[in-house]
JSON list of C-alpha atoms in Angstrom, two decimals:
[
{"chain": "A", "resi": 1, "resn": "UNK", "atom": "CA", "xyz": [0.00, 0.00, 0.00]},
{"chain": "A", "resi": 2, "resn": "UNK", "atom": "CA", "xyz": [1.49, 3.49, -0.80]},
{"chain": "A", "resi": 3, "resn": "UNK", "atom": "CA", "xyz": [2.48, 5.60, 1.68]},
{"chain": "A", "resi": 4, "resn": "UNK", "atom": "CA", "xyz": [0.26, 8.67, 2.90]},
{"chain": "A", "resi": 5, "resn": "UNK", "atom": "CA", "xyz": [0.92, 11.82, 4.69]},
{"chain": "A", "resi": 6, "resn": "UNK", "atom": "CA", "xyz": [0.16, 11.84, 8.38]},
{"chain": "A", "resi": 7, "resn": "UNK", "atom": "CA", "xyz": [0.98, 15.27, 9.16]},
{"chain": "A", "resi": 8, "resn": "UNK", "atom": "CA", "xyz": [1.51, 15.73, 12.99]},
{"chain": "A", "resi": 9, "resn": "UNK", "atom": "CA", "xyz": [-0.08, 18.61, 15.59]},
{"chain": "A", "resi": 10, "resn": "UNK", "atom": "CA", "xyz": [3.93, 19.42, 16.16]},
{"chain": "A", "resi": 11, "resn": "UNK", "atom": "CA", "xyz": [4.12, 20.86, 20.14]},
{"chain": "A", "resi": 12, "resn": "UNK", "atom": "CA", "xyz": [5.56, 24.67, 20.25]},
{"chain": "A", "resi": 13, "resn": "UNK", "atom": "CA", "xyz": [6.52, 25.09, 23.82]},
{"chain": "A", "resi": 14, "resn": "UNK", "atom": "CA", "xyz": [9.75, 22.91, 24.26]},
{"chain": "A", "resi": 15, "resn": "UNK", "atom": "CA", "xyz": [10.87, 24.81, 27.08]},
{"chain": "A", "resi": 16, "resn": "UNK", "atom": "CA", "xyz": [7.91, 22.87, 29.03]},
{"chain": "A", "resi": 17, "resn": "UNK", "atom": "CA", "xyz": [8.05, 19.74, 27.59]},
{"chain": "A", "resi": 18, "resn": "UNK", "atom": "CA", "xyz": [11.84, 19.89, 28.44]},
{"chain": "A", "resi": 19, "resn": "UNK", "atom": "CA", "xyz": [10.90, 20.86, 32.40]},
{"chain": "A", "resi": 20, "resn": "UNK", "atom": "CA", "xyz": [8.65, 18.08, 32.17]},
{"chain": "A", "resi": 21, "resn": "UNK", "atom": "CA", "xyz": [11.18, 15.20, 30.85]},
{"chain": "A", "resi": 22, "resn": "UNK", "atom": "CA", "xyz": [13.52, 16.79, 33.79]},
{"chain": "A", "resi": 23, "resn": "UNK", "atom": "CA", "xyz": [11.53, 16.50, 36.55]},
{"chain": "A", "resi": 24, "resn": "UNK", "atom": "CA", "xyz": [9.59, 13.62, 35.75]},
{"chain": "A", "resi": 25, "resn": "UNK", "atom": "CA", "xyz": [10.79, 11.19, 33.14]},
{"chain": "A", "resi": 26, "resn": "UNK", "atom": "CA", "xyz": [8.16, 12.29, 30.37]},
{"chain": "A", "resi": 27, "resn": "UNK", "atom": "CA", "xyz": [6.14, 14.59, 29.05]},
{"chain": "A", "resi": 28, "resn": "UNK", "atom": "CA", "xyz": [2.40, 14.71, 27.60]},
{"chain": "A", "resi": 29, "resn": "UNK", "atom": "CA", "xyz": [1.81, 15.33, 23.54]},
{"chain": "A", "resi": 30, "resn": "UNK", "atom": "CA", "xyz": [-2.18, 16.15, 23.76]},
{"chain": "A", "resi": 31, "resn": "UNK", "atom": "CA", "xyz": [-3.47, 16.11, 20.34]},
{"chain": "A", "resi": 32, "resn": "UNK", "atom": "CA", "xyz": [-0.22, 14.85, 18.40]},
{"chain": "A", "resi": 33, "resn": "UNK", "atom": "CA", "xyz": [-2.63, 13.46, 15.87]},
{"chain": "A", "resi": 34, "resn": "UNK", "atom": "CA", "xyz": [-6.34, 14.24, 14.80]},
{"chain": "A", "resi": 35, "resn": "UNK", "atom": "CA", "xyz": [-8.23, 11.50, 16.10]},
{"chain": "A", "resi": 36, "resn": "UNK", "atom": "CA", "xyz": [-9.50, 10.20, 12.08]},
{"chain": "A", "resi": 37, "resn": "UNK", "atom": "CA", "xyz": [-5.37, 10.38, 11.36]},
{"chain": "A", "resi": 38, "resn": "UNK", "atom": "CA", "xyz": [-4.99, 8.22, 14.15]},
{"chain": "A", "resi": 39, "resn": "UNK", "atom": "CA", "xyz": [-7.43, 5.44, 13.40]},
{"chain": "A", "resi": 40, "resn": "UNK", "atom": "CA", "xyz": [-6.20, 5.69, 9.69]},
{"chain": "A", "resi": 41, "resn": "UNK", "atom": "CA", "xyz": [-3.02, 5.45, 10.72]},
{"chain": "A", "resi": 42, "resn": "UNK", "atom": "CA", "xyz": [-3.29, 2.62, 13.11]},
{"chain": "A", "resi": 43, "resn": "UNK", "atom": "CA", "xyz": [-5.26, 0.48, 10.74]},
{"chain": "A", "resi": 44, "resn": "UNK", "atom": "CA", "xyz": [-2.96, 0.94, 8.22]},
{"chain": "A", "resi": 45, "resn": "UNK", "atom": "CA", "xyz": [0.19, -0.08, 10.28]},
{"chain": "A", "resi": 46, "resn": "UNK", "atom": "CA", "xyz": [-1.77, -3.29, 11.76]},
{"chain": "A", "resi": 47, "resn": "UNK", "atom": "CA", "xyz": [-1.34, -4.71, 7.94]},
{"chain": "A", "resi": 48, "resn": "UNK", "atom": "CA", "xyz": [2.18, -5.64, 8.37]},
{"chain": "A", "resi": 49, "resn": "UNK", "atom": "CA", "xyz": [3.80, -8.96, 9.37]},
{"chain": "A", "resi": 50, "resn": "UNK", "atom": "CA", "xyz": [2.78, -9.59, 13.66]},
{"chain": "A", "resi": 51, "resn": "UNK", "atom": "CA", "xyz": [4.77, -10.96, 16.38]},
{"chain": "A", "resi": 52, "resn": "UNK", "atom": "CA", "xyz": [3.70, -12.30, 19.75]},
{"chain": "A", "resi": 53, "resn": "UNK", "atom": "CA", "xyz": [5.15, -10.03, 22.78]},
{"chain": "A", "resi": 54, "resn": "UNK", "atom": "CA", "xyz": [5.58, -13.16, 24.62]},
{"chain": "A", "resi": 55, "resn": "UNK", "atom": "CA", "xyz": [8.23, -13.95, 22.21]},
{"chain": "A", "resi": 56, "resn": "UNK", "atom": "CA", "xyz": [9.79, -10.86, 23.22]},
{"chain": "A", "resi": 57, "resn": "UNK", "atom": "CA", "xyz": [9.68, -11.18, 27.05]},
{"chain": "A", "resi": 58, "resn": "UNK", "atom": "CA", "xyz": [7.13, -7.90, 26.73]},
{"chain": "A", "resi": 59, "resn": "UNK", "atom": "CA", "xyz": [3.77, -9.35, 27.70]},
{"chain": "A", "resi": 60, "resn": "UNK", "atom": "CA", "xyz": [1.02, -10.31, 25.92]},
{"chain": "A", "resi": 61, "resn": "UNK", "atom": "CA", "xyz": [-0.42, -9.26, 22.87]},
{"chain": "A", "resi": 62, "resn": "UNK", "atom": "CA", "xyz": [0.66, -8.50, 19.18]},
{"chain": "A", "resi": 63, "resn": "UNK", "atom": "CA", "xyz": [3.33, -6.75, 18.11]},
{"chain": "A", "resi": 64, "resn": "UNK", "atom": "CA", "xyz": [3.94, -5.15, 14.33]},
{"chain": "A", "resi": 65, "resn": "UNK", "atom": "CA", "xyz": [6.90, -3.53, 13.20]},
{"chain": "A", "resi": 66, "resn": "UNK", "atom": "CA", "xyz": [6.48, -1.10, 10.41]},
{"chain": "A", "resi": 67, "resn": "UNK", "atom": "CA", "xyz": [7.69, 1.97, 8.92]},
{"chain": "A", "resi": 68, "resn": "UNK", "atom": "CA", "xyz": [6.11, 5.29, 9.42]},
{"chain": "A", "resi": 69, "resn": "UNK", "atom": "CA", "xyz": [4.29, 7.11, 6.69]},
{"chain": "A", "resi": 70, "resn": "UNK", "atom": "CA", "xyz": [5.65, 10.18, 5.47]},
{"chain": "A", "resi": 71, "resn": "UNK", "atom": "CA", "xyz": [5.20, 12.97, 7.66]},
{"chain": "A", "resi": 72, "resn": "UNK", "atom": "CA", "xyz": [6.65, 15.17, 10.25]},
{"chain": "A", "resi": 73, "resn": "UNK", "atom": "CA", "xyz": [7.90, 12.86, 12.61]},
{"chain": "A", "resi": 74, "resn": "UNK", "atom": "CA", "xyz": [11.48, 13.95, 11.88]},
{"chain": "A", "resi": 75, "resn": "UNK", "atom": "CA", "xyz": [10.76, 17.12, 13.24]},
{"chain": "A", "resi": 76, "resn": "UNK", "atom": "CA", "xyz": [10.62, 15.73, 16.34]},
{"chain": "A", "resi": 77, "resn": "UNK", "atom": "CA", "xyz": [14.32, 14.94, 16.30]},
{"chain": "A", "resi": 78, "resn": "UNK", "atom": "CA", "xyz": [16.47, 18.18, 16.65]},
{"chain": "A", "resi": 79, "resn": "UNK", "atom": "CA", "xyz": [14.31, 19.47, 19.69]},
{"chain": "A", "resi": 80, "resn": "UNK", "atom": "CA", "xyz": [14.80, 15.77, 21.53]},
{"chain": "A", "resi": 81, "resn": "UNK", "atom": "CA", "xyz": [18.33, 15.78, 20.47]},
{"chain": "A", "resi": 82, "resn": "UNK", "atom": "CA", "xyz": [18.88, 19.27, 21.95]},
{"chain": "A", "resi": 83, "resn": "UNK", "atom": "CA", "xyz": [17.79, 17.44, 25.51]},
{"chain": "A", "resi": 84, "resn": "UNK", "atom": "CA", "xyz": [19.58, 14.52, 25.26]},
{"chain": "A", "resi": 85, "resn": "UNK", "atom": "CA", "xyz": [22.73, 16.36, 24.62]},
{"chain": "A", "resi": 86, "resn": "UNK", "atom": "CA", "xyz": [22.42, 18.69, 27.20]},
{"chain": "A", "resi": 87, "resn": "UNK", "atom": "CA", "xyz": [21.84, 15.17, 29.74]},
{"chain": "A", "resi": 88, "resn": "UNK", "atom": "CA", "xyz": [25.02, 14.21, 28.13]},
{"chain": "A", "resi": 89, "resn": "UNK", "atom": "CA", "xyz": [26.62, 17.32, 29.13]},
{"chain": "A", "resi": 90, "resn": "UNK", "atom": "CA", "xyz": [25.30, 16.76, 32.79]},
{"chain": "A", "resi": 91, "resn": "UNK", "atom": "CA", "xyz": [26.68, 13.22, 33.10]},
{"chain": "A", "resi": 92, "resn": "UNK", "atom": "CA", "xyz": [30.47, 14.30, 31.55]},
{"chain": "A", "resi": 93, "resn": "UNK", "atom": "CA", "xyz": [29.84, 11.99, 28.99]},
{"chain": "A", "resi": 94, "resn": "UNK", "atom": "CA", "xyz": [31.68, 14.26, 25.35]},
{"chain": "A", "resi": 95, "resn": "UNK", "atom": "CA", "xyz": [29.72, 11.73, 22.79]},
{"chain": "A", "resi": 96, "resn": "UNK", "atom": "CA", "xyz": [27.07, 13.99, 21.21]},
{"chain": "A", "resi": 97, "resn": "UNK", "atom": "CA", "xyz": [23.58, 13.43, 19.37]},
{"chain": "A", "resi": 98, "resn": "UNK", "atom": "CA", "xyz": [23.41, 14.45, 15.62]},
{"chain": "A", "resi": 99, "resn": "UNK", "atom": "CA", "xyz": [20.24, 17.25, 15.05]},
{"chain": "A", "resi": 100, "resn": "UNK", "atom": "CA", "xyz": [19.75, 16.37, 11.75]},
{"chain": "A", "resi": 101, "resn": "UNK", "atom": "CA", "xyz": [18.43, 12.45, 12.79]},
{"chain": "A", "resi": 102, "resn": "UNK", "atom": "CA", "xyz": [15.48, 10.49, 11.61]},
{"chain": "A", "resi": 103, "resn": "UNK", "atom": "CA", "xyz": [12.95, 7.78, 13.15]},
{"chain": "A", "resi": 104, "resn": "UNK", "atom": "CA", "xyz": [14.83, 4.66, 13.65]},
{"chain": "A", "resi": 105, "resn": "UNK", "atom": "CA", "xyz": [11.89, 2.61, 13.79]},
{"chain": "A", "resi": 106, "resn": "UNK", "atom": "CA", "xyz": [8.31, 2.46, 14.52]},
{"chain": "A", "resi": 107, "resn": "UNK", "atom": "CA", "xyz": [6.63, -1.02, 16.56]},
{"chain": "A", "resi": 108, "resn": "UNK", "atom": "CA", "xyz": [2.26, -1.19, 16.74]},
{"chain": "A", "resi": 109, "resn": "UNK", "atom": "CA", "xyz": [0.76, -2.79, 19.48]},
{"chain": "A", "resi": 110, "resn": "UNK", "atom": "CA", "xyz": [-2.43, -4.71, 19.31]},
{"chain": "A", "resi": 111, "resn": "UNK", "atom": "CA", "xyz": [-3.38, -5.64, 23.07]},
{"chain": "A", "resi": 112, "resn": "UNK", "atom": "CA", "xyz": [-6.74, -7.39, 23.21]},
{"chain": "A", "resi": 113, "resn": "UNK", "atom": "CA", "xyz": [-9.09, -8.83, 25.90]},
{"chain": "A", "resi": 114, "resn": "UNK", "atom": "CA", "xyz": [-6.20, -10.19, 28.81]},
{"chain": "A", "resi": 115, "resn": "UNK", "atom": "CA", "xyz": [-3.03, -8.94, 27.11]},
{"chain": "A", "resi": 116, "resn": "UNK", "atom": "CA", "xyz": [-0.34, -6.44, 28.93]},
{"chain": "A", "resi": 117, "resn": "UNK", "atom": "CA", "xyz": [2.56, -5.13, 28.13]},
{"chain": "A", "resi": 118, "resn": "UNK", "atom": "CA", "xyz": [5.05, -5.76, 30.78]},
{"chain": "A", "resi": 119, "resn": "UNK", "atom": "CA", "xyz": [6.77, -2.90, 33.22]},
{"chain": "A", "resi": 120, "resn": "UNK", "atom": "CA", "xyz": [10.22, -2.27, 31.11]},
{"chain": "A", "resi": 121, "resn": "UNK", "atom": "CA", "xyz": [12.99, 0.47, 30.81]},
{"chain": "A", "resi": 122, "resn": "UNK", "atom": "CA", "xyz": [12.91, 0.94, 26.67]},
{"chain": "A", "resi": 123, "resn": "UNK", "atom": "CA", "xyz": [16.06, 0.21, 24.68]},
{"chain": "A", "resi": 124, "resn": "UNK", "atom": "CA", "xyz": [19.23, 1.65, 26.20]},
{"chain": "A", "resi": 125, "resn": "UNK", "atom": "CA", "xyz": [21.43, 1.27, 23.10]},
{"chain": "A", "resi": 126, "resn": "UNK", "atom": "CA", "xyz": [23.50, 4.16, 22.96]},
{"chain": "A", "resi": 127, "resn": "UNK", "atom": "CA", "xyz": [23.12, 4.80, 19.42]},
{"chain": "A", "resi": 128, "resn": "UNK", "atom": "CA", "xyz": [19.23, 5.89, 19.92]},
{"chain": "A", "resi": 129, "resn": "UNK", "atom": "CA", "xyz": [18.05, 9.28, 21.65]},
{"chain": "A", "resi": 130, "resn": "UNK", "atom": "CA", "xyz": [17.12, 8.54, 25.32]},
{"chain": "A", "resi": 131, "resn": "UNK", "atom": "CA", "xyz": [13.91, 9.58, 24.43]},
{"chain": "A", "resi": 132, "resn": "UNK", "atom": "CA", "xyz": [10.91, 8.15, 21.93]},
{"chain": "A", "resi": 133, "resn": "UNK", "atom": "CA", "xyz": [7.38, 8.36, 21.78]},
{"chain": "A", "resi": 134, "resn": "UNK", "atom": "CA", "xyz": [4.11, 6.39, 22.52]},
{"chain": "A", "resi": 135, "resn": "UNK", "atom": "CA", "xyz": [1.10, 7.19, 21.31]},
{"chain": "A", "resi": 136, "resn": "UNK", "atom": "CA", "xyz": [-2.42, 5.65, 21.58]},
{"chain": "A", "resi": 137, "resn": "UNK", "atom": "CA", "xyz": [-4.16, 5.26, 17.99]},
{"chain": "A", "resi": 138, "resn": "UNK", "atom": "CA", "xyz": [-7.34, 3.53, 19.34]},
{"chain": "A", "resi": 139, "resn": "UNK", "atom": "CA", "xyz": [-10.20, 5.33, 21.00]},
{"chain": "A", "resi": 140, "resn": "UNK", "atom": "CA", "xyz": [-10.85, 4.67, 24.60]},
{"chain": "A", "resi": 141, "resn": "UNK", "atom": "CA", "xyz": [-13.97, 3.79, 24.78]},
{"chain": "A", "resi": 142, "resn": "UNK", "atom": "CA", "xyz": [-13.53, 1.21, 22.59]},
{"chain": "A", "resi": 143, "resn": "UNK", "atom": "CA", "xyz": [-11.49, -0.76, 24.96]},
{"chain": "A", "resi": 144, "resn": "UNK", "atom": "CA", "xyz": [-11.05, -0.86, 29.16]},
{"chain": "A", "resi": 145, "resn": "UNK", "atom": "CA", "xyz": [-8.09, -1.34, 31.09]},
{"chain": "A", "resi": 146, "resn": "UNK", "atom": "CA", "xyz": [-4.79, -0.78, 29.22]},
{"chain": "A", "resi": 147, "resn": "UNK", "atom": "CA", "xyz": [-3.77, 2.22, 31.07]},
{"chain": "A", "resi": 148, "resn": "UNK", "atom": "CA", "xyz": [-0.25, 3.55, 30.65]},
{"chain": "A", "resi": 149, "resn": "UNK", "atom": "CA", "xyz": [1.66, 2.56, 33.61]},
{"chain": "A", "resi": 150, "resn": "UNK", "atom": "CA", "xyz": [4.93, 4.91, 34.45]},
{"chain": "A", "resi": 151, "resn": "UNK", "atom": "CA", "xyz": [7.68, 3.76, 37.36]},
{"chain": "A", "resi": 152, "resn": "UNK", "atom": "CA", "xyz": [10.54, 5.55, 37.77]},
{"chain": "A", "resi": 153, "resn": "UNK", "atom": "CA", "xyz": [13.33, 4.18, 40.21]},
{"chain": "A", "resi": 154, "resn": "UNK", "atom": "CA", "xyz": [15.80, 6.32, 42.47]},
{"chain": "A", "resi": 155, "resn": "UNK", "atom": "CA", "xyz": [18.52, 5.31, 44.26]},
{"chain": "A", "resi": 156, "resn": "UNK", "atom": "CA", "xyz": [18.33, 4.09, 47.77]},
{"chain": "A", "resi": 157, "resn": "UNK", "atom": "CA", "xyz": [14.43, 5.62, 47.25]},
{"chain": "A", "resi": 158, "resn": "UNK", "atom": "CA", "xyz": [11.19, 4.70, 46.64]},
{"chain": "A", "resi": 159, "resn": "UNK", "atom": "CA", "xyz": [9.98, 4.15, 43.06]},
{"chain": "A", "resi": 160, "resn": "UNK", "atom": "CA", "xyz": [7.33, 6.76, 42.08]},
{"chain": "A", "resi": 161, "resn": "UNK", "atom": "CA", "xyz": [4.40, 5.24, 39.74]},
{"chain": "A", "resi": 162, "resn": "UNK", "atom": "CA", "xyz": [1.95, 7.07, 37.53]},
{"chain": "A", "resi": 163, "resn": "UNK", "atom": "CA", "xyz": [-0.65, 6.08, 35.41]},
{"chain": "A", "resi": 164, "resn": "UNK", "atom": "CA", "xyz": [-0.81, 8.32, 32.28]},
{"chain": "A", "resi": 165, "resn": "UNK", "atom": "CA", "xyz": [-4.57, 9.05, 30.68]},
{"chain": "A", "resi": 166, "resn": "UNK", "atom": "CA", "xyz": [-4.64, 9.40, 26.78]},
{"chain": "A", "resi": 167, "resn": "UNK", "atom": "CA", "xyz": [-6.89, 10.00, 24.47]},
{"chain": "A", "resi": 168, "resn": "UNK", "atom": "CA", "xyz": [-7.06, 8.75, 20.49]},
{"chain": "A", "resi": 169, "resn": "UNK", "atom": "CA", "xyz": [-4.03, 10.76, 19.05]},
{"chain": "A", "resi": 170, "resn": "UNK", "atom": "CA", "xyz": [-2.23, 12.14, 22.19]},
{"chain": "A", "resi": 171, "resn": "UNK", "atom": "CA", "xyz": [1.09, 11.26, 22.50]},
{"chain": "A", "resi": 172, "resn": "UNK", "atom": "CA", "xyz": [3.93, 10.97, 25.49]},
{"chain": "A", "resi": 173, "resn": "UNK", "atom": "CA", "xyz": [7.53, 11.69, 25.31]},
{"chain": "A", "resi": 174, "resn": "UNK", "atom": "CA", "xyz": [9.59, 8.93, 27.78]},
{"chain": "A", "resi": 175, "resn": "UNK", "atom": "CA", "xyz": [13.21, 9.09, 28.65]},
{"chain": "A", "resi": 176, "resn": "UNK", "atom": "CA", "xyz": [13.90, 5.55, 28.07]},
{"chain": "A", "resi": 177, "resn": "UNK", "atom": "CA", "xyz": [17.32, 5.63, 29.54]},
{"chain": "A", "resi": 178, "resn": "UNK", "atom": "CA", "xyz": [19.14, 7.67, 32.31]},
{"chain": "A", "resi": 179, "resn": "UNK", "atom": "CA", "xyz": [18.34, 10.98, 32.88]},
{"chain": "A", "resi": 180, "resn": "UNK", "atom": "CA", "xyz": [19.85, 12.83, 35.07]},
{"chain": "A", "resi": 181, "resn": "UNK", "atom": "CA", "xyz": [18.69, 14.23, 38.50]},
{"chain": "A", "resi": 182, "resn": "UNK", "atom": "CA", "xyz": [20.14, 15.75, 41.74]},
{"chain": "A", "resi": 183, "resn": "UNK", "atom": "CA", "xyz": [18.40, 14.75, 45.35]},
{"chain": "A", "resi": 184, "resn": "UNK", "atom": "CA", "xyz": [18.39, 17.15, 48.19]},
{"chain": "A", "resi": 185, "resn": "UNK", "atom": "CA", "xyz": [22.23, 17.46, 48.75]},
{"chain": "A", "resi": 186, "resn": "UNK", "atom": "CA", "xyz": [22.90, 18.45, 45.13]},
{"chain": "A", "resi": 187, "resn": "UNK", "atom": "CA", "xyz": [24.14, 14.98, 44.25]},
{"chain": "A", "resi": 188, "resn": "UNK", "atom": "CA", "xyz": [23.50, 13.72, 40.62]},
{"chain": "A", "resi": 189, "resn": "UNK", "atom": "CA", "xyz": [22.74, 10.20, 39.84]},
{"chain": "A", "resi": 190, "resn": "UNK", "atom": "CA", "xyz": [20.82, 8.53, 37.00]},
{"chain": "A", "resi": 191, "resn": "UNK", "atom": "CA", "xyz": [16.65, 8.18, 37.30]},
{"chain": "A", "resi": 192, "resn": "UNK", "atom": "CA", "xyz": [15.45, 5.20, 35.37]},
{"chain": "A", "resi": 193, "resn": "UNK", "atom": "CA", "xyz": [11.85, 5.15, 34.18]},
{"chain": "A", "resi": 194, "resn": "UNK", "atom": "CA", "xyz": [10.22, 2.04, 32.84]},
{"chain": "A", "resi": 195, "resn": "UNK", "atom": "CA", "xyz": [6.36, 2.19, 31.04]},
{"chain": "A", "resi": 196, "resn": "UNK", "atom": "CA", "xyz": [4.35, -0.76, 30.57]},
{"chain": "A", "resi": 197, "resn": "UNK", "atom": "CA", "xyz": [0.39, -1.32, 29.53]},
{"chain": "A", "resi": 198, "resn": "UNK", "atom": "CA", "xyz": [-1.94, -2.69, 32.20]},
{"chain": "A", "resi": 199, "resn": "UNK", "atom": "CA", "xyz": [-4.43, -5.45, 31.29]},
{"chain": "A", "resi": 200, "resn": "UNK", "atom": "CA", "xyz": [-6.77, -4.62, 28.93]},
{"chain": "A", "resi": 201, "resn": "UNK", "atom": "CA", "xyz": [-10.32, -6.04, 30.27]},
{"chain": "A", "resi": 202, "resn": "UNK", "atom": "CA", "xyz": [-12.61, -5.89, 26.99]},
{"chain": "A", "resi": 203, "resn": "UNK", "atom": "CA", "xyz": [-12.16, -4.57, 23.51]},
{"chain": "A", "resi": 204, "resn": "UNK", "atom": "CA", "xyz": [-8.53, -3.69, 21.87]},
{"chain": "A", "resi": 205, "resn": "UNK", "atom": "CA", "xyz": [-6.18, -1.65, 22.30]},
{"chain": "A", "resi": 206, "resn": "UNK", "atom": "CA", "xyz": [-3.75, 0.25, 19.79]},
{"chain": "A", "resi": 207, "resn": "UNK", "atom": "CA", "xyz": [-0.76, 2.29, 20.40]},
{"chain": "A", "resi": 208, "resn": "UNK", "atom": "CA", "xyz": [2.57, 3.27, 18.60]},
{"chain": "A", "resi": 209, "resn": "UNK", "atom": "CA", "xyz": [6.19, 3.37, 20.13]},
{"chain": "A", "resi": 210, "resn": "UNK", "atom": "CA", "xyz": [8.67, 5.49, 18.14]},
{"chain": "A", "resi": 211, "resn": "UNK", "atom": "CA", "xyz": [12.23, 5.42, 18.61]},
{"chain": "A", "resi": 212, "resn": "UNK", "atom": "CA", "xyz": [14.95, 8.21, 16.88]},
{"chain": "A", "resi": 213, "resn": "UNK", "atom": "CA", "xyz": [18.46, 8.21, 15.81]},
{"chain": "A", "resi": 214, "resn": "UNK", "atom": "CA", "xyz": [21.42, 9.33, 17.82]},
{"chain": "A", "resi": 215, "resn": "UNK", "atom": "CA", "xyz": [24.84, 9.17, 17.76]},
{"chain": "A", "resi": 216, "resn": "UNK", "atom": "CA", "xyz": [26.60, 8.72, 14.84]},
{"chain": "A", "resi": 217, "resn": "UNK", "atom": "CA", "xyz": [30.23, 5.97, 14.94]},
{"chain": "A", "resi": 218, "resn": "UNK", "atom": "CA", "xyz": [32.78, 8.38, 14.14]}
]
């Protein structure tokens, strides 16, 4: 099937979505995508080849790995990379994120009736931003359950959960590897935040996870 444009409700005000990866581990999208682009989109990604999650170690459910029609999801790339460089900076770590990076890949899940998606941290390779994107491409109310479940561990403290509402077409940024964060006595270490999907109880559930380029060998 050819590709179609899925143009994208592109956030403006990066100054809080950056205060809100900082402090928390991720950041709401609201309206990323028109609700019709979303079902579109989502029916025309579940076409591709499936995989079980429990081959994965991820759950339950179907998986489908596919590549995003054309778009503006680039454009998401320079602003993330701008954060994840300046974490970089904060850990003394000199490697550097390219701007000028693309989508590295695009996974669909299908959860229905009794599938999950298991707590889990994201992909730390170090060749991806430590950030990507999750999106829900189903409407709500046509499933229950499924709710977008957030941990994010500190050392020596207690793990902070939240559960993230979304509607058809909102999106959420997650730092998907360490991020760096100073306690009360100005010390930095590394928060780790892991996402998962709770049990979906009736109907199915669709959402999108989006990973982007980052460093470049050489």
């Amino acid at each position: 099937m050819p590709e179609t444009a899925c143009a994208l409700n592109l956030p403006e005000d990066w100054a809080a979505i950056a205060q809100a990866l900082d402090e928390h581990g991720h950041a709401p999208l609201p309206d990323l995508l028109d609700p019709e682009a979303a079902r579109r989109l989502g029916e025309r990604l579940a076409q591709g080849p499936r995989e079980r999650l429990e081959t994965l170690g991820m759950g339950q459910g179907e998986g489908v790995r596919a590549g995003l029609p054309h778009g503006h999801w680039d454009s998401l790339h320079a602003p993330l990379a701008a954060i994840a460089n300046r974490w970089c900076q904060a850990f003394g770590q000199p490697e550097q994120h390219a701007t000028n990076g693309q989508v590295h890949c695009a996974h669909l899940t299908r959860l229905g009736p009794e599938d999950f998606m298991t707590l889990h941290p994201g992909d730390d390779d170090p060749a991806l931003l430590p950030v990507r994107l999750l999106v829900l491409l189903s409407d709500p109310q046509d499933f229950s359950g499924g709710e977008l479940v957030l941990t994010e561990q500190r050392p020596r403290m207690q793990s902070r959960p939240w559960v993230v509402p979304l509607a058809r077409g909102d999106g959420v940024l997650l730092c998907n590897q360490r991020r760096p964060v100073r306690n009360n006595q100005g010390q930095l270490y590394g928060a780790q935040l892991r996402h998962g999907i709770g049990r979906v109880r009736s109907g199915v559930r669709v959402g999108l996870e989006v990973s982007f380029q980052g460093r470049h060998d050489g």
